[in-house]
Coordinates of C-alpha atoms in Angstrom, one line a residue:
X117 CA 24.2 -19.1 3.9
X118 CA 23.0 -15.6 3.0
X119 CA 23.6 -13.0 5.7
X120 CA 20.7 -10.6 6.3
X121 CA 22.2 -7.1 6.6
X122 CA 20.5 -4.1 8.2
X123 CA 19.4 -1.1 6.2
X124 CA 22.3 0.8 7.6
X125 CA 24.8 -1.8 6.5
X126 CA 23.3 -2.0 3.0
X127 CA 23.4 1.8 2.7
X128 CA 27.1 1.8 3.8
X129 CA 27.9 -0.7 1.1
X130 CA 26.0 1.5 -1.4
X131 CA 27.9 4.6 -0.4
X132 CA 31.2 2.8 -0.9
X133 CA 30.2 1.6 -4.3
X134 CA 29.2 5.1 -5.4
X135 CA 32.5 6.7 -4.6
X136 CA 33.9 8.2 -7.7
X137 CA 30.8 7.3 -9.8
X138 CA 28.3 10.1 -9.0
X139 CA 29.2 12.0 -12.2
X140 CA 27.8 9.2 -14.3
X141 CA 24.6 9.0 -12.3
X142 CA 24.1 12.8 -12.3
X143 CA 24.4 13.1 -16.0
X144 CA 22.1 10.0 -16.5
X145 CA 19.5 11.5 -14.2
X146 CA 19.5 14.9 -16.0
X147 CA 19.0 13.1 -19.4
X148 CA 16.3 10.9 -17.9
X149 CA 14.5 13.9 -16.4
X150 CA 14.6 15.9 -19.7
X151 CA 13.3 12.9 -21.7
X152 CA 10.6 11.8 -19.3
X153 CA 9.4 15.4 -18.8
X154 CA 9.2 15.9 -22.6
X155 CA 7.3 12.6 -23.1
X156 CA 4.8 13.5 -20.3
X157 CA 4.1 16.9 -21.8
X158 CA 3.2 15.4 -25.3
X159 CA -0.3 14.2 -24.5
X160 CA -1.2 17.4 -22.6
X161 CA -0.1 19.6 -25.5
X162 CA -1.6 17.7 -28.4
X163 CA -4.7 16.0 -27.0
X164 CA -8.0 17.7 -26.4
X165 CA -9.5 17.2 -22.9
X166 CA -12.8 19.1 -23.2
X167 CA -14.8 15.9 -23.7
X168 CA -15.1 12.6 -21.8
X169 CA -13.6 10.7 -24.8
X170 CA -10.7 13.1 -24.8
X171 CA -10.0 12.6 -21.1
X172 CA -10.2 8.8 -21.6
X173 CA -7.8 9.0 -24.5
X174 CA -5.4 11.2 -22.5
X175 CA -5.4 8.6 -19.7
X176 CA -4.7 5.8 -22.1
X177 CA -1.9 7.6 -23.9
X178 CA -0.4 8.8 -20.6
X179 CA -0.4 5.2 -19.3
X180 CA 1.4 3.9 -22.4
X181 CA 4.0 6.6 -22.1
X182 CA 4.4 5.9 -18.5
X183 CA 5.3 2.3 -19.3
X184 CA 8.0 3.5 -21.8
X185 CA 9.4 5.9 -19.2
X186 CA 9.6 2.9 -16.8
X187 CA 11.8 1.1 -19.3
X188 CA 14.1 4.2 -19.3
X189 CA 14.1 4.3 -15.5
X190 CA 15.2 0.7 -15.5
X191 CA 18.4 1.9 -17.1
X192 CA 19.4 3.4 -13.7
X193 CA 19.3 -0.2 -12.3
X194 CA 21.6 -1.3 -15.1
X195 CA 24.1 1.4 -14.2
X196 CA 23.8 0.7 -10.5
X197 CA 24.3 -3.1 -11.1
X198 CA 27.4 -2.6 -13.1
X199 CA 29.0 -0.1 -10.7
X200 CA 28.1 -2.2 -7.7
X201 CA 30.2 -5.0 -9.2
X202 CA 33.1 -2.7 -10.0
X203 CA 32.4 -3.0 -13.7
X204 CA 32.4 -0.4 -16.5
X205 CA 29.2 1.6 -17.0
X206 CA 28.4 4.8 -18.9
X207 CA 25.4 7.1 -19.4
X208 CA 24.6 5.1 -22.5
X209 CA 23.5 2.3 -20.3
X210 CA 20.4 4.4 -19.4
X211 CA 19.0 3.1 -22.8
X212 CA 20.2 -0.5 -22.3
X213 CA 16.7 -1.9 -21.7
X214 CA 15.4 -0.5 -25.0
X215 CA 18.0 -2.6 -26.8
X216 CA 17.4 -5.8 -24.9
X217 CA 13.7 -6.9 -25.3
X218 CA 12.0 -3.8 -23.7
X219 CA 8.7 -5.7 -24.0
X220 CA 9.7 -7.7 -20.9
X221 CA 9.9 -4.6 -18.8
X222 CA 6.7 -3.2 -20.2
X223 CA 4.9 -6.5 -19.4
X224 CA 6.1 -6.4 -15.8
X225 CA 5.1 -2.8 -15.3
X226 CA 1.7 -3.4 -17.0
X227 CA 0.9 -6.5 -14.8
X228 CA 1.9 -4.7 -11.6
X229 CA -0.2 -1.7 -12.6
X230 CA -3.1 -3.9 -13.5
X231 CA -3.0 -5.6 -10.1
X232 CA -3.0 -2.2 -8.3
X233 CA -5.9 -0.9 -10.5
X234 CA -8.0 -4.1 -10.0
X235 CA -7.7 -3.7 -6.2
X236 CA -9.0 -0.1 -6.5
X237 CA -12.2 -1.3 -8.3
X238 CA -14.1 -1.8 -5.0
X239 CA -13.3 1.9 -4.1
X240 CA -14.6 3.1 -7.5
X241 CA -17.7 1.0 -7.2
X242 CA -18.3 2.2 -3.6
X243 CA -17.7 5.8 -4.6
X244 CA -20.1 5.7 -7.6
X245 CA -22.8 4.0 -5.5
X246 CA -22.6 6.4 -2.6
X247 CA -22.6 9.5 -4.8
X248 CA -25.4 8.2 -7.0
X249 CA -27.6 7.5 -4.0
X250 CA -27.3 11.1 -2.7
X251 CA -28.3 14.5 -4.2
X252 CA -25.6 16.3 -6.1
X253 CA -23.3 18.3 -3.8
X254 CA -24.9 16.9 -0.7
X255 CA -22.8 13.8 -0.1
X256 CA -22.3 13.4 3.6
X257 CA -18.8 13.8 5.0
X258 CA -18.9 10.4 6.5
X259 CA -19.3 8.9 3.0
X260 CA -16.3 10.8 1.8
X261 CA -14.3 9.6 4.7
X262 CA -15.4 6.0 4.0
X263 CA -14.4 6.3 0.4
X264 CA -10.9 7.6 1.4
X265 CA -10.4 4.9 4.0
X266 CA -11.4 2.2 1.5
X267 CA -9.0 3.7 -1.0
X268 CA -6.2 3.7 1.6
X269 CA -6.8 0.1 2.7
X270 CA -6.9 -1.2 -0.9
X271 CA -3.7 0.8 -1.7
X272 CA -2.0 -0.8 1.3
X273 CA -3.2 -4.3 0.1
X274 CA -1.9 -3.5 -3.4
X275 CA 1.5 -2.5 -2.1
X276 CA 1.8 -5.7 0.0
X277 CA 0.9 -7.8 -3.0
X278 CA 3.1 -6.1 -5.5
X279 CA 6.0 -5.8 -3.0
X280 CA 7.0 -9.4 -3.9
X281 CA 7.7 -8.2 -7.5
X282 CA 10.1 -5.5 -6.5
X283 CA 13.2 -7.3 -7.9
X284 CA 11.6 -8.3 -11.2
X285 CA 13.2 -5.5 -13.3
X286 CA 16.6 -6.1 -11.8
X287 CA 16.3 -9.8 -12.6
X288 CA 15.5 -9.0 -16.2
X289 CA 18.6 -6.8 -16.4
X290 CA 20.8 -9.4 -14.8
X291 CA 19.3 -12.2 -16.8
X292 CA 18.8 -11.1 -20.5
X293 CA 17.1 -14.4 -21.5
X294 CA 14.6 -14.3 -18.6
X295 CA 11.0 -13.6 -19.5
X296 CA 8.6 -11.2 -17.7
X297 CA 6.5 -13.8 -15.9
X298 CA 9.6 -15.8 -14.9
X299 CA 11.2 -12.7 -13.4
X300 CA 8.0 -12.0 -11.4
X301 CA 8.0 -15.6 -10.1
X302 CA 11.7 -15.5 -9.3
X303 CA 11.3 -12.2 -7.5
X304 CA 8.4 -13.6 -5.5
X305 CA 10.6 -16.5 -4.4
X306 CA 13.6 -14.2 -3.5
X307 CA 11.3 -11.8 -1.5
X308 CA 9.9 -14.6 0.6
X309 CA 11.0 -13.7 4.1
X310 CA 12.5 -10.4 2.9
X311 CA 9.4 -8.3 2.2
X312 CA 9.5 -6.8 5.6
X313 CA 13.1 -5.8 5.3
X314 CA 12.6 -4.3 1.9
X315 CA 9.6 -2.3 3.2
X316 CA 11.7 -1.0 6.1
X317 CA 14.5 -0.1 3.7
X318 CA 12.0 1.9 1.7
X319 CA 10.7 3.7 4.8
X320 CA 14.3 4.6 5.7
X321 CA 14.5 6.9 2.7
X322 CA 11.5 9.0 3.6
X323 CA 13.7 11.7 5.2
X324 CA 15.8 12.0 2.1
X325 CA 12.8 12.1 -0.2
X326 CA 11.3 14.9 1.9
X327 CA 14.6 16.9 1.5
X328 CA 14.5 16.1 -2.2
X329 CA 11.0 17.6 -2.3
X330 CA 12.0 20.7 -0.4
X331 CA 14.9 21.3 -2.7
X332 CA 12.4 21.4 -5.7
X333 CA 13.8 18.1 -7.0
X334 CA 17.4 19.2 -7.2
X335 CA 18.4 16.8 -4.4
X336 CA 17.3 13.9 -6.7
X337 CA 20.6 14.1 -8.4
X338 CA 22.2 12.7 -5.2
X339 CA 19.3 10.8 -3.7
X340 CA 18.3 8.8 -6.7
X341 CA 21.7 7.2 -7.2
X342 CA 21.9 6.4 -3.5
X343 CA 18.5 4.8 -3.4
X344 CA 19.0 2.8 -6.6
X345 CA 22.4 1.5 -5.4
X346 CA 21.0 0.5 -2.0
X347 CA 18.2 -1.5 -3.6
X348 CA 20.8 -3.1 -5.9
X349 CA 22.8 -4.1 -2.8
X350 CA 19.7 -5.6 -1.3
X351 CA 19.2 -7.7 -4.5
X352 CA 22.8 -8.8 -4.5
X353 CA 22.4 -9.9 -0.9
X354 CA 19.3 -12.0 -1.4
X355 CA 20.9 -13.8 -4.3
X356 CA 23.9 -14.5 -2.1
X357 CA 26.4 -12.5 -4.2
X358 CA 27.5 -10.2 -1.3
X359 CA 28.4 -13.3 0.7
X360 CA 30.6 -14.7 -2.0
X361 CA 28.2 -17.2 -3.3
X362 CA 27.8 -18.0 -7.0
X363 CA 25.8 -15.3 -8.9
X364 CA 22.6 -16.8 -10.1
X365 CA 22.7 -14.9 -13.4
X366 CA 23.1 -15.3 -17.1
X367 CA 24.6 -11.9 -17.3
X368 CA 27.9 -12.9 -19.0
X369 CA 28.4 -10.0 -21.5
X370 CA 31.4 -7.7 -21.2
X371 CA 29.2 -5.0 -19.5
X372 CA 30.0 -2.5 -22.3
X373 CA 27.0 -0.8 -24.0
X374 CA 26.7 -2.3 -27.4

């Protein structure tokens, strides 16, 4: 029987797991930030955006680079997973996913992004139609509000749909032989009856994220490890690991970066 813990209990377990390990996370975050910032600047520095084709190219290149950054970000989950189990982890684990079939992580990110984009198509169509049927610069405010509300509603729907895939990347890390589609299906099964709890857990970090923003991102050095570790504890709970059950994982290597 899997015990369903409150957000407060999961955070407490996360804080205990992080004791003595913040140094690894802080250094990993700084490396991640520098790499991701550099990658994001590349298209802006080298691509021309004066034309429509240039803007389209910029968006495509940016999207591809974002998928690669997502693979790097998954390294935090690798570090969190190891430390949560009292196992060895190092900053080098930040690059773990690039050495273990990164295409799996890219496919998951691509499909989730595709779902979100597809659900925004009605907003784009509505916006184009409303603007095209009105003289330039004379679009009624009510139309603008309608477009914004439609975008908000579709964004909420997209979040609800993609919420079930929140554990997909962690599953890929914990099960090296698992494919992208299988991880999404497994995540959907694990999240059944747990989506509300995961959503509430995410909301509970809003205060910390606000403080992180007010600190110009400096607070991310502490907030990011805490959030990652808490989500990892949520994962370990839903697979029954926190309650002493058998770990449903093929993750049998020695947890050393190879």
